[in-house]
Coordinates of C-alpha atoms in Angstrom, one line a residue:
Chain A
M17 CA 6.3 -54.2 -56.6
A18 CA 4.7 -56.3 -59.6
T19 CA 3.6 -58.4 -56.7
E20 CA 2.2 -56.1 -55.2
K21 CA 0.2 -54.1 -57.4
K22 CA -1.2 -57.3 -58.6
K23 CA -2.9 -57.9 -55.0
T24 CA -4.3 -55.0 -54.8
S25 CA -5.6 -55.2 -58.1
Q26 CA -7.2 -59.0 -56.4
V27 CA -8.5 -56.8 -53.8
V28 CA -11.0 -54.1 -55.9
K29 CA -11.6 -57.1 -57.9
Y30 CA -12.8 -58.4 -53.8
N31 CA -14.1 -56.0 -52.7
K32 CA -16.8 -54.8 -55.5
W33 CA -18.6 -58.3 -54.0
G34 CA -18.9 -55.6 -51.4
Y35 CA -21.6 -53.3 -53.5
I36 CA -23.0 -57.0 -55.8
F37 CA -23.8 -58.6 -51.7
L38 CA -25.6 -55.1 -51.0
I39 CA -27.5 -54.7 -54.0
P40 CA -31.1 -56.8 -52.3
F41 CA -31.0 -54.6 -49.2
V42 CA -30.1 -51.2 -51.1
V43 CA -32.6 -52.2 -53.9
V44 CA -35.7 -52.8 -51.8
Y45 CA -35.0 -50.2 -49.2
L46 CA -35.3 -47.7 -51.4
I47 CA -38.4 -49.2 -53.3
F48 CA -40.4 -49.7 -50.0
Q49 CA -38.8 -47.4 -47.4
M50 CA -37.7 -44.2 -49.6
I51 CA -39.9 -43.9 -51.8
P52 CA -42.7 -44.5 -49.4
L53 CA -40.9 -41.8 -46.9
I54 CA -40.8 -39.0 -50.2
S55 CA -44.2 -39.9 -51.4
T56 CA -45.7 -39.0 -47.8
I57 CA -43.4 -36.3 -47.5
Y58 CA -45.4 -35.2 -50.5
N59 CA -48.8 -36.0 -50.0
S60 CA -48.2 -33.8 -46.8
F61 CA -48.4 -30.6 -48.3
F62 CA -51.8 -31.4 -50.5
E63 CA -55.1 -31.0 -49.0
N64 CA -56.6 -35.2 -50.5
Y65 CA -59.6 -36.3 -48.7
M66 CA -63.3 -38.0 -50.1
S67 CA -66.1 -35.8 -48.7
G68 CA -68.8 -38.6 -49.4
L69 CA -68.3 -40.0 -52.6
K70 CA -66.2 -36.5 -54.1
Q71 CA -62.9 -36.7 -54.5
I72 CA -61.5 -33.8 -53.0
G73 CA -57.9 -32.6 -54.4
P74 CA -55.2 -33.2 -54.6
T75 CA -54.5 -29.4 -54.4
W76 CA -51.2 -27.6 -52.8
V77 CA -51.8 -26.1 -50.1
G78 CA -48.7 -25.5 -48.6
L79 CA -48.7 -26.0 -44.4
Q80 CA -51.7 -26.1 -44.3
N81 CA -52.6 -29.7 -43.4
Y82 CA -50.2 -28.9 -40.5
I83 CA -51.4 -25.9 -39.1
T84 CA -55.1 -28.1 -39.1
I85 CA -54.3 -31.0 -37.3
F86 CA -52.3 -28.7 -34.9
Q87 CA -55.4 -26.0 -34.6
N88 CA -57.8 -28.6 -34.5
G89 CA -56.5 -29.8 -31.4
D90 CA -55.9 -33.4 -32.7
V91 CA -52.1 -33.9 -33.1
P92 CA -52.0 -32.3 -29.0
K93 CA -54.7 -34.6 -28.1
Y94 CA -53.3 -37.4 -28.9
F95 CA -50.3 -37.0 -28.4
G96 CA -50.8 -36.2 -25.0
N97 CA -53.0 -39.8 -24.6
T98 CA -50.1 -42.0 -25.9
M99 CA -47.7 -40.2 -23.8
V100 CA -49.7 -40.7 -21.0
M101 CA -50.2 -43.7 -21.3
W102 CA -46.8 -43.8 -21.7
I103 CA -45.2 -42.6 -19.3
A104 CA -48.2 -45.2 -16.9
G105 CA -46.5 -48.0 -18.4
F106 CA -43.3 -47.3 -18.3
I107 CA -42.7 -45.8 -14.9
P108 CA -43.7 -50.0 -12.7
Q109 CA -41.5 -51.3 -16.0
I110 CA -38.5 -49.9 -15.4
V111 CA -39.2 -49.9 -11.4
L112 CA -40.0 -53.4 -12.1
S113 CA -37.3 -54.6 -14.7
L114 CA -33.9 -52.4 -12.4
L115 CA -34.9 -54.8 -9.0
L116 CA -35.8 -58.2 -10.8
A117 CA -31.8 -57.4 -13.4
A118 CA -30.4 -56.5 -9.6
W119 CA -31.5 -59.4 -8.0
F120 CA -30.6 -61.7 -10.7
A121 CA -27.5 -60.2 -11.2
D122 CA -26.1 -60.2 -8.0
T123 CA -23.9 -63.4 -6.4
R124 CA -24.8 -63.5 -3.0
L125 CA -28.9 -63.7 -3.8
R126 CA -28.1 -67.0 -5.8
V127 CA -32.5 -66.7 -7.4
K128 CA -32.7 -70.5 -7.8
A129 CA -35.0 -70.8 -11.0
S130 CA -33.9 -68.3 -12.6
G131 CA -34.3 -69.5 -15.8
F132 CA -38.1 -69.9 -15.1
F133 CA -38.1 -66.4 -14.1
K134 CA -36.6 -65.2 -17.2
T135 CA -38.7 -67.7 -19.6
V136 CA -42.1 -66.7 -17.9
I137 CA -41.5 -62.5 -17.4
Y138 CA -40.6 -62.9 -21.7
M139 CA -43.6 -64.7 -22.5
P140 CA -45.5 -61.5 -22.8
N141 CA -43.6 -59.5 -25.3
L142 CA -44.3 -62.4 -27.8
I143 CA -48.2 -62.4 -27.4
M144 CA -50.2 -61.4 -30.7
A145 CA -50.6 -57.9 -29.3
S146 CA -53.8 -57.8 -30.9
A147 CA -55.0 -60.7 -29.6
F148 CA -53.9 -59.9 -25.9
A149 CA -55.9 -57.1 -26.3
M150 CA -58.9 -59.4 -27.7
L151 CA -58.6 -61.3 -24.5
F152 CA -58.7 -58.3 -22.4
F153 CA -61.6 -57.0 -23.7
T154 CA -63.7 -60.4 -23.0
L155 CA -62.2 -60.9 -19.6
F156 CA -62.7 -57.0 -18.4
S157 CA -65.6 -56.7 -20.2
E158 CA -69.5 -56.1 -18.4
T159 CA -70.1 -59.9 -18.8
G160 CA -66.4 -61.1 -18.7
P161 CA -65.2 -63.4 -15.9
I162 CA -63.7 -60.1 -14.6
N163 CA -66.3 -58.7 -13.3
S164 CA -67.8 -61.9 -12.3
L165 CA -65.2 -62.4 -10.5
L166 CA -65.7 -58.5 -8.7
I167 CA -69.0 -59.7 -8.5
Q168 CA -69.0 -63.5 -6.8
M169 CA -66.2 -61.6 -4.4
G170 CA -69.0 -59.3 -4.0
M171 CA -66.6 -56.1 -4.4
I172 CA -68.9 -54.1 -6.5
D173 CA -73.1 -55.2 -7.2
T174 CA -73.0 -53.8 -11.0
P175 CA -70.6 -54.5 -13.5
Y176 CA -68.3 -51.9 -13.7
K177 CA -67.3 -50.7 -17.3
F178 CA -63.8 -50.7 -17.6
L179 CA -63.9 -48.8 -21.1
S180 CA -65.8 -46.2 -20.7
H181 CA -64.2 -44.8 -18.0
V182 CA -60.7 -42.8 -19.2
V183 CA -58.3 -44.0 -15.8
S184 CA -59.4 -47.2 -16.0
A185 CA -59.5 -47.6 -19.9
R186 CA -56.0 -45.7 -19.7
S187 CA -55.2 -47.6 -16.8
L188 CA -56.0 -50.9 -18.8
V189 CA -53.8 -50.2 -22.2
A190 CA -50.9 -49.0 -19.5
F191 CA -51.2 -52.1 -17.8
M192 CA -51.0 -54.2 -20.7
N193 CA -47.8 -52.6 -22.1
C194 CA -46.0 -52.6 -18.5
L195 CA -46.5 -56.5 -19.1
M196 CA -45.7 -57.1 -22.9
W197 CA -42.5 -55.4 -21.7
F198 CA -41.0 -55.5 -18.0
G199 CA -39.5 -59.1 -19.4
N200 CA -38.0 -57.6 -21.9
T201 CA -36.4 -54.1 -20.7
T202 CA -35.5 -56.7 -16.8
I203 CA -33.0 -58.5 -19.9
L204 CA -31.5 -55.3 -21.3
L205 CA -31.0 -54.3 -17.5
M206 CA -29.5 -57.9 -16.6
A207 CA -27.1 -57.8 -19.3
G208 CA -26.0 -54.0 -18.2
M209 CA -25.5 -55.0 -14.3
M210 CA -23.2 -58.0 -15.5
G211 CA -20.8 -56.0 -17.7
I212 CA -20.4 -54.7 -14.6
D213 CA -17.0 -55.3 -13.5
N214 CA -17.4 -57.3 -10.5
A215 CA -14.6 -55.7 -8.3
L216 CA -16.4 -53.0 -7.5
F217 CA -19.0 -54.7 -5.9
E218 CA -16.6 -56.7 -3.7
A219 CA -15.2 -53.5 -2.7
A220 CA -18.4 -51.8 -1.3
Q221 CA -19.1 -55.1 0.5
V222 CA -15.5 -54.6 1.2
D223 CA -16.2 -51.5 2.4
G224 CA -19.4 -52.8 4.2
A225 CA -21.7 -51.5 1.8
T226 CA -25.7 -52.9 2.2
S227 CA -26.9 -53.8 -0.6
T228 CA -29.6 -50.8 -1.3
Q229 CA -26.2 -48.4 -0.9
V230 CA -24.9 -51.0 -3.8
F231 CA -27.7 -50.6 -6.0
F232 CA -27.8 -47.0 -5.7
R233 CA -23.9 -46.2 -5.7
I234 CA -22.7 -48.2 -7.7
T235 CA -25.4 -50.3 -10.2
L236 CA -27.4 -47.2 -11.3
P237 CA -25.1 -44.6 -11.6
L238 CA -23.3 -47.0 -14.6
L239 CA -25.6 -48.4 -15.6
R240 CA -27.5 -44.3 -16.9
P241 CA -26.3 -45.0 -20.7
I242 CA -28.4 -47.9 -20.6
L243 CA -30.7 -47.1 -18.9
L244 CA -30.6 -44.0 -21.3
F245 CA -31.0 -46.7 -24.1
V246 CA -33.6 -48.6 -22.7
M247 CA -35.8 -45.4 -22.2
I248 CA -34.8 -43.8 -25.4
T249 CA -35.9 -47.2 -27.5
S250 CA -39.4 -47.1 -25.7
L251 CA -40.7 -43.7 -25.9
I252 CA -40.5 -45.1 -29.2
G253 CA -42.0 -48.1 -29.1
G254 CA -44.4 -46.1 -26.8
L255 CA -45.1 -42.9 -30.5
Q256 CA -45.3 -46.0 -31.9
M257 CA -49.1 -47.6 -29.8
F258 CA -51.4 -48.8 -31.3
D259 CA -52.3 -52.6 -31.8
V260 CA -53.3 -52.8 -27.4
P261 CA -55.9 -49.9 -27.5
Q262 CA -56.7 -50.1 -31.2
I263 CA -58.3 -53.7 -30.5
L264 CA -59.1 -53.3 -26.8
T265 CA -61.3 -50.0 -27.8
N266 CA -62.3 -51.1 -31.6
G267 CA -60.6 -48.1 -33.5
E268 CA -62.5 -45.5 -31.0
G269 CA -60.4 -44.7 -28.5
T270 CA -63.4 -45.2 -26.4
P271 CA -63.9 -43.6 -23.9
M272 CA -64.1 -39.7 -26.5
R273 CA -61.3 -41.0 -27.6
Q274 CA -59.4 -40.4 -24.6
S275 CA -57.2 -43.9 -25.6
M276 CA -57.1 -42.6 -29.1
T277 CA -53.0 -42.3 -29.8
M278 CA -51.1 -41.2 -32.9
I279 CA -50.7 -44.0 -34.6
M280 CA -54.6 -45.0 -34.2
Y281 CA -55.5 -41.6 -35.5
L282 CA -53.3 -41.8 -38.9
N283 CA -54.4 -45.1 -38.8
K284 CA -58.2 -43.6 -39.5
H285 CA -56.6 -41.5 -41.6
L286 CA -55.0 -44.3 -44.2
F287 CA -58.5 -45.9 -44.3
S288 CA -60.8 -42.8 -44.7
K289 CA -58.6 -41.7 -47.6
N290 CA -57.7 -38.3 -46.1
Y291 CA -53.9 -38.5 -47.4
G292 CA -52.7 -34.8 -47.0
M293 CA -54.0 -35.4 -43.2
A294 CA -52.0 -38.8 -42.7
G295 CA -49.0 -37.5 -44.3
A296 CA -48.8 -34.4 -41.7
M297 CA -49.3 -36.6 -39.4
S298 CA -46.9 -38.9 -40.6
V299 CA -43.7 -36.1 -41.0
F300 CA -44.9 -35.2 -37.8
L301 CA -43.8 -38.1 -36.2
F302 CA -40.8 -39.0 -38.3
I303 CA -39.7 -35.9 -37.0
I304 CA -39.9 -36.5 -33.4
T305 CA -38.6 -40.4 -33.7
G306 CA -35.5 -38.7 -35.7
I307 CA -34.7 -36.4 -33.2
L308 CA -34.8 -39.9 -30.8
S309 CA -33.3 -42.5 -32.7
L310 CA -30.2 -39.4 -33.7
I311 CA -29.4 -40.2 -29.7
V312 CA -29.7 -43.3 -29.7
F313 CA -27.4 -43.4 -32.6
K314 CA -25.2 -41.1 -31.4
F315 CA -24.9 -42.5 -27.9
S316 CA -24.0 -46.2 -29.6
T317 CA -21.7 -45.2 -32.1
S318 CA -20.2 -43.1 -29.0
E319 CA -20.0 -46.1 -26.7
S320 CA -18.3 -48.3 -29.5
N321 CA -15.4 -45.3 -30.2
D322 CA -13.9 -46.0 -25.8
Chain B
M5 CA -12.3 -59.8 9.3
P6 CA -15.1 -58.4 6.6
N7 CA -16.6 -62.0 6.0
E8 CA -19.9 -62.1 4.0
E9 CA -22.8 -63.1 6.4
Y10 CA -21.3 -60.2 8.9
N11 CA -22.0 -57.8 6.0
D12 CA -24.6 -58.8 5.2
V13 CA -26.6 -58.9 8.8
E14 CA -25.0 -55.3 9.4
G15 CA -26.9 -53.8 6.6
G16 CA -30.4 -53.6 7.3
L17 CA -32.0 -56.6 5.8
G18 CA -30.0 -59.8 6.1
I19 CA -29.5 -61.9 3.3
I20 CA -33.1 -64.5 3.6
A21 CA -35.0 -62.0 4.2
R22 CA -33.8 -60.2 1.0
R23 CA -34.3 -63.7 -0.9
V24 CA -37.5 -64.5 0.5
I25 CA -38.5 -60.7 -0.4
A26 CA -37.3 -61.5 -4.0
Y27 CA -39.3 -65.4 -4.3
I28 CA -42.1 -63.4 -3.2
V29 CA -42.7 -60.8 -6.1
L30 CA -41.3 -63.0 -8.7
I31 CA -43.8 -66.1 -8.1
L32 CA -46.3 -62.7 -7.7
L33 CA -44.9 -61.8 -11.5
T34 CA -45.5 -65.3 -12.3
F35 CA -49.2 -65.4 -11.8
L36 CA -49.4 -62.2 -13.3
C37 CA -48.0 -63.5 -16.6
L38 CA -49.8 -66.5 -16.3
F39 CA -53.3 -65.9 -15.0
W40 CA -54.5 -64.1 -18.1
F41 CA -53.3 -67.2 -20.5
Y42 CA -54.7 -69.5 -17.8
L43 CA -58.3 -67.7 -17.7
L44 CA -58.2 -67.8 -22.2
F45 CA -57.1 -71.6 -21.5
I46 CA -60.1 -72.6 -19.1
N47 CA -62.6 -70.1 -21.2
S48 CA -61.8 -72.1 -24.5
T49 CA -62.9 -75.1 -22.8
R50 CA -66.5 -74.1 -21.7
S51 CA -70.1 -73.2 -23.8
H52 CA -71.3 -70.6 -24.6
A53 CA -73.9 -71.2 -21.0
E54 CA -71.2 -72.1 -19.2
L55 CA -69.5 -68.4 -19.8
N56 CA -71.8 -66.2 -18.8
R57 CA -72.8 -68.2 -15.5
G58 CA -69.4 -66.8 -14.2
F59 CA -66.3 -67.2 -13.3
T60 CA -64.7 -70.3 -12.6
L61 CA -61.1 -71.4 -12.8
M62 CA -62.1 -75.3 -13.1
P63 CA -61.9 -76.7 -16.9
S64 CA -65.0 -77.7 -18.2
K65 CA -65.4 -80.0 -21.2
Y66 CA -66.2 -78.2 -24.9
L67 CA -63.2 -77.5 -25.9
V68 CA -62.8 -79.8 -28.7
Q69 CA -66.8 -79.1 -29.5
N70 CA -65.7 -75.1 -29.8
F71 CA -62.3 -75.6 -32.4
N72 CA -65.0 -77.4 -34.0
N73 CA -67.2 -74.4 -33.9
V74 CA -64.8 -72.8 -35.1
I75 CA -62.9 -74.5 -37.8
H76 CA -66.5 -74.3 -39.4
G77 CA -67.4 -71.0 -38.0
T78 CA -67.8 -68.0 -40.6
Q79 CA -64.5 -66.8 -39.4
P80 CA -62.1 -68.2 -41.9
I81 CA -59.4 -69.0 -39.3
M82 CA -58.1 -71.8 -40.5
T83 CA -57.2 -69.7 -43.6
G84 CA -55.6 -66.8 -41.8
M85 CA -53.4 -69.3 -39.7
R86 CA -52.5 -70.3 -43.8
N87 CA -51.5 -66.6 -44.8
S88 CA -49.7 -65.8 -41.5
F89 CA -47.8 -68.6 -41.3
L90 CA -46.9 -68.6 -45.4
V91 CA -46.5 -64.4 -44.9
A92 CA -44.6 -65.3 -41.4
A93 CA -42.1 -68.2 -42.9
L94 CA -41.0 -66.7 -45.8
C95 CA -40.6 -63.0 -43.8
A96 CA -38.1 -65.2 -41.8
I97 CA -36.5 -67.7 -44.7
L98 CA -35.5 -63.6 -47.0
S99 CA -35.2 -61.6 -43.6
T100 CA -32.2 -63.2 -42.2
Y101 CA -30.5 -64.9 -46.0
F102 CA -30.8 -61.3 -46.9
S103 CA -30.1 -59.3 -43.4
A104 CA -26.5 -62.0 -43.5
M105 CA -25.6 -61.3 -46.7
T106 CA -25.7 -57.5 -45.5
A107 CA -23.6 -58.2 -43.5
Y108 CA -21.1 -60.0 -44.9
A109 CA -21.4 -57.5 -47.0
I110 CA -20.5 -54.4 -44.7
H111 CA -18.0 -57.0 -43.0
V112 CA -15.7 -59.2 -45.1
Y113 CA -15.4 -56.1 -48.0
D114 CA -13.4 -52.7 -47.7
F115 CA -15.4 -50.0 -50.4
K116 CA -15.6 -46.9 -51.2
A117 CA -19.3 -46.4 -49.5
K118 CA -19.2 -48.6 -47.0
K119 CA -18.7 -46.9 -43.8
A120 CA -21.4 -44.0 -45.8
I121 CA -24.2 -47.4 -45.5
F122 CA -23.6 -48.2 -42.6
T123 CA -24.0 -44.8 -40.5
F124 CA -27.4 -45.0 -42.8
I125 CA -28.5 -48.7 -41.9
L126 CA -27.8 -47.7 -38.4
A127 CA -29.2 -43.7 -38.6
V128 CA -32.8 -45.8 -40.0
M129 CA -32.9 -48.5 -37.8
M130 CA -35.2 -47.1 -35.2
I131 CA -37.3 -45.5 -37.8
P132 CA -41.1 -47.1 -37.4
T133 CA -42.8 -48.6 -41.0
Q134 CA -45.6 -46.0 -39.8
V135 CA -44.6 -43.4 -40.7
T136 CA -44.3 -44.3 -44.1
A137 CA -47.5 -46.3 -44.5
L138 CA -49.2 -43.2 -46.7
G139 CA -46.8 -43.1 -49.6
F140 CA -46.6 -47.0 -48.6
I141 CA -49.5 -47.7 -49.5
K142 CA -50.1 -45.2 -52.6
L143 CA -47.0 -47.6 -53.8
I144 CA -48.7 -50.2 -53.1
G145 CA -51.3 -49.7 -55.1
N146 CA -49.5 -48.0 -58.4
L147 CA -48.1 -51.4 -58.8
K148 CA -51.3 -52.6 -58.7
L149 CA -49.8 -55.6 -55.2
M150 CA -53.4 -54.3 -53.2
N151 CA -54.8 -58.4 -51.6
S152 CA -51.1 -59.8 -52.6
F153 CA -48.9 -60.8 -50.0
I154 CA -46.0 -59.1 -52.4
P155 CA -45.8 -56.2 -49.9
L156 CA -45.4 -58.0 -46.7
I157 CA -42.5 -61.0 -47.5
V158 CA -40.6 -59.2 -50.1
P159 CA -39.7 -55.6 -47.9
S160 CA -38.2 -57.4 -44.7
I161 CA -35.1 -58.7 -47.6
A162 CA -34.1 -54.9 -46.0
A163 CA -34.3 -54.8 -42.0
P164 CA -32.2 -52.8 -40.4
A165 CA -32.7 -54.3 -37.4
T166 CA -31.6 -58.1 -38.0
F167 CA -28.2 -56.5 -40.5
Y168 CA -27.3 -55.2 -37.2
Y169 CA -27.8 -58.0 -35.0
M170 CA -25.6 -60.3 -38.1
K171 CA -23.6 -57.9 -38.3
Q172 CA -22.4 -58.0 -34.4
Y173 CA -23.1 -61.7 -35.1
M174 CA -19.9 -61.6 -37.7
E175 CA -17.4 -60.5 -35.5
S176 CA -17.2 -62.5 -32.8
A177 CA -17.9 -65.4 -34.6
L178 CA -16.7 -64.9 -39.0
P179 CA -12.6 -64.0 -39.2
H180 CA -11.4 -62.2 -41.9
A181 CA -8.7 -65.4 -42.1
I182 CA -11.8 -67.9 -43.2
V183 CA -12.6 -65.6 -45.8
E184 CA -8.7 -65.1 -47.3
A185 CA -8.5 -69.1 -46.4
A186 CA -11.0 -69.5 -48.9
R187 CA -10.6 -67.7 -51.9
I188 CA -6.2 -69.1 -51.5
D189 CA -8.7 -72.6 -52.1
G190 CA -10.4 -70.9 -55.5
S191 CA -13.6 -70.6 -53.7
S192 CA -15.2 -67.9 -55.2
E193 CA -16.7 -64.5 -53.7
W194 CA -20.2 -66.1 -54.0
R195 CA -19.3 -69.8 -52.7
T196 CA -18.0 -69.2 -49.8
F197 CA -20.8 -66.5 -48.3
N198 CA -23.3 -69.2 -49.1
T199 CA -21.5 -72.1 -47.8
I200 CA -18.8 -71.3 -45.7
S201 CA -19.7 -67.5 -44.1
L202 CA -23.9 -68.9 -44.0
P203 CA -22.6 -71.8 -41.8
I204 CA -21.3 -70.2 -39.1
M205 CA -24.1 -68.3 -38.6
K206 CA -26.4 -70.4 -38.0
P207 CA -27.3 -69.7 -34.3
A208 CA -27.7 -66.0 -35.0
I209 CA -29.5 -66.8 -38.2
A210 CA -31.7 -69.0 -35.9
V211 CA -31.8 -66.7 -33.4
Q212 CA -32.6 -63.5 -36.0
M213 CA -35.5 -66.8 -37.9
I214 CA -37.7 -66.3 -34.5
F215 CA -37.8 -62.9 -34.0
T216 CA -39.0 -62.4 -37.9
F217 CA -41.6 -65.0 -38.0
V218 CA -43.1 -64.2 -34.8
A219 CA -43.0 -60.6 -35.8
N220 CA -44.3 -61.2 -38.7
W221 CA -47.3 -63.2 -37.5
N222 CA -48.0 -61.0 -35.0
N223 CA -48.2 -57.9 -37.4
Y224 CA -51.4 -55.8 -37.6
F225 CA -50.6 -52.1 -38.6
T226 CA -49.3 -52.9 -42.0
P227 CA -51.1 -56.5 -43.7
A228 CA -54.2 -54.6 -42.3
L229 CA -53.6 -51.7 -44.8
V230 CA -53.1 -54.1 -47.4
L231 CA -55.3 -56.9 -47.6
S232 CA -59.1 -56.7 -47.7
K233 CA -60.1 -59.6 -49.2
D234 CA -61.1 -62.0 -46.8
N235 CA -59.6 -65.6 -48.0
M236 CA -56.2 -63.7 -47.8
K237 CA -56.8 -62.1 -44.2
T238 CA -54.4 -62.5 -41.4
L239 CA -54.9 -63.6 -38.0
P240 CA -54.3 -59.9 -36.3
I241 CA -56.9 -59.3 -38.8
L242 CA -59.6 -61.5 -37.9
I243 CA -58.9 -60.5 -34.3
A244 CA -59.6 -57.0 -35.4
Q245 CA -62.6 -58.0 -37.1
L246 CA -64.4 -60.5 -34.5
R247 CA -63.9 -57.1 -32.0
A248 CA -65.6 -54.9 -34.5
A249 CA -68.3 -57.4 -34.9
D250 CA -71.7 -57.0 -33.0
F251 CA -69.8 -59.0 -29.9
L252 CA -72.5 -60.4 -28.1
K253 CA -73.9 -61.9 -30.7
F254 CA -71.1 -64.1 -30.8
D255 CA -70.1 -68.2 -28.9
M256 CA -68.1 -66.4 -26.7
G257 CA -66.0 -70.1 -26.0
Q258 CA -65.4 -69.7 -29.8
V259 CA -64.2 -66.0 -28.7
Y260 CA -61.6 -67.8 -27.1
V261 CA -61.0 -70.6 -29.1
T262 CA -59.9 -68.1 -31.6
I263 CA -57.5 -66.1 -29.6
A264 CA -55.8 -69.2 -28.4
L265 CA -55.2 -70.1 -31.5
S266 CA -53.4 -67.1 -32.7
I267 CA -51.1 -67.4 -29.8
A268 CA -50.7 -70.8 -29.0
P269 CA -47.9 -71.1 -32.4
V270 CA -45.6 -68.9 -30.6
I271 CA -45.8 -70.1 -27.2
I272 CA -45.1 -73.7 -28.3
V273 CA -42.1 -72.4 -30.1
Y274 CA -41.6 -70.6 -26.9
L275 CA -41.9 -73.5 -24.2
F276 CA -39.1 -75.7 -26.5
L277 CA -36.8 -72.6 -27.3
S278 CA -37.1 -70.4 -24.7
R279 CA -33.4 -70.5 -23.7
S280 CA -32.3 -69.1 -26.8
I281 CA -34.8 -66.4 -27.8
V282 CA -34.2 -65.0 -24.4
G283 CA -30.1 -64.9 -24.7
G284 CA -30.7 -64.2 -28.0
V285 CA -32.8 -60.5 -26.4
A286 CA -29.6 -58.7 -25.4
V287 CA -27.4 -59.3 -27.8
G288 CA -29.1 -57.7 -30.3
S289 CA -29.9 -54.5 -28.4
V290 CA -27.6 -53.3 -26.2
K291 CA -23.5 -53.6 -27.1
G292 CA -21.9 -55.2 -23.3

């Protein structure tokens, strides 16, 4: 009895260290994440901006900022731009990644040098997005090498202004996003495919299934949870799209703000100290990403309970 | 008798044909990934006049001269590299050390708020930093920390994603028996964490250090809001400045060298550690 009691108090004595070790995280999180979040939400209800050198507000306006950013078409437009560029990059990205992951994981195909290929396709993910965008800007500029190449090959007569046309500007952003992320997605999907019981593939082989049938009837359905995870995390990442279009278009979202993303808009308001609008935009983004992360969260916790 | 080769021929494309297609696609993708960096390298070695003459795949001999021009030019690139390195390295150290500590608290101990805190950290893992940026810069302004590295470095102590990776790793690599054995030997909790648990966590710490370093080296959004003094700016801000400046006035050779300088450190590290980096990608995000 006595020893047991002593043991419990010992354990309790140890367990207080759980709280002690959590102090740095909790303190830093509260100061640099929680307070800013509350302050952002609070600021979204105030009219607060610079008109020339004159400070307007802060005045309590309730939901007026939210109504404004939706009614003047800013949020719908930039949300639309962001989604179009995300989808245009994500579709080729997921198709390529599925294909590559299936090949890498296929024991019969035995792709040689797969380590080399994985290293190469993952590399763009680590490159500084702003430097990569600057590189693409110079390469695709009017006097840049891509235009010179196209002219030397006789495909065009005058330099093509990639950033002056909606389709080419958005395609460049989508292409860069795809290039930067398909390696990452491939590795995630491959990890998922490795987790599938090999006996299923063997059984399918014995039954005479073709590799296409195996892919669509076995691999894809079993991969669905990971595909969902990849899609939603990529969507959350897509909503934060900033560096690439910001540097590529010098923050202007050329042409005619058709490649302007939501975070670029937020960034603009933060720099011009239009805090009311910036706050409303932030809260809108917070709600969307919150809902999406909740789905990911539900999904990953339910999986661990299995 | 169903044998492999028979089934392969039966099923539309034979294994050889599929292999050929796979290699062709992989080689095309390799080209697509490396082409831009090859162009970057080639153009870094060419003079402004040569660059204006058009496209080529052959390197020239102006690399050193372009590099010298960049160092002695108007853009403080070397200071930028130093700043970027300082911020990224400190973030990597703080983030991994304190994430390991947080994960240790959740993994080893049993206390009332444990489950609630763990759930909370997982729930906020996906929330992007951009949505709190407004409150963040107001706070930094009030604390008089604008143009300081502190607001870029200290917040990395609370990194939910790094914490999650560490927690996952601990589950497989740090059995409770080790901690208990240390207790019986009279080691204090603090000492057990620092001298027994941390060494076991070395592989996870190394992988996360690299990822945190790269993420902060590349980070543009937050530093751009906090840093406005020229001698404090990090590389991504200088790149943005280069883009915003009147482009045609620039020596293009210098522009390419500047881009190359900002991505070279990461590529060099990657060449040496690609295996563990690629290996680390899958572990943190999806449970196998």
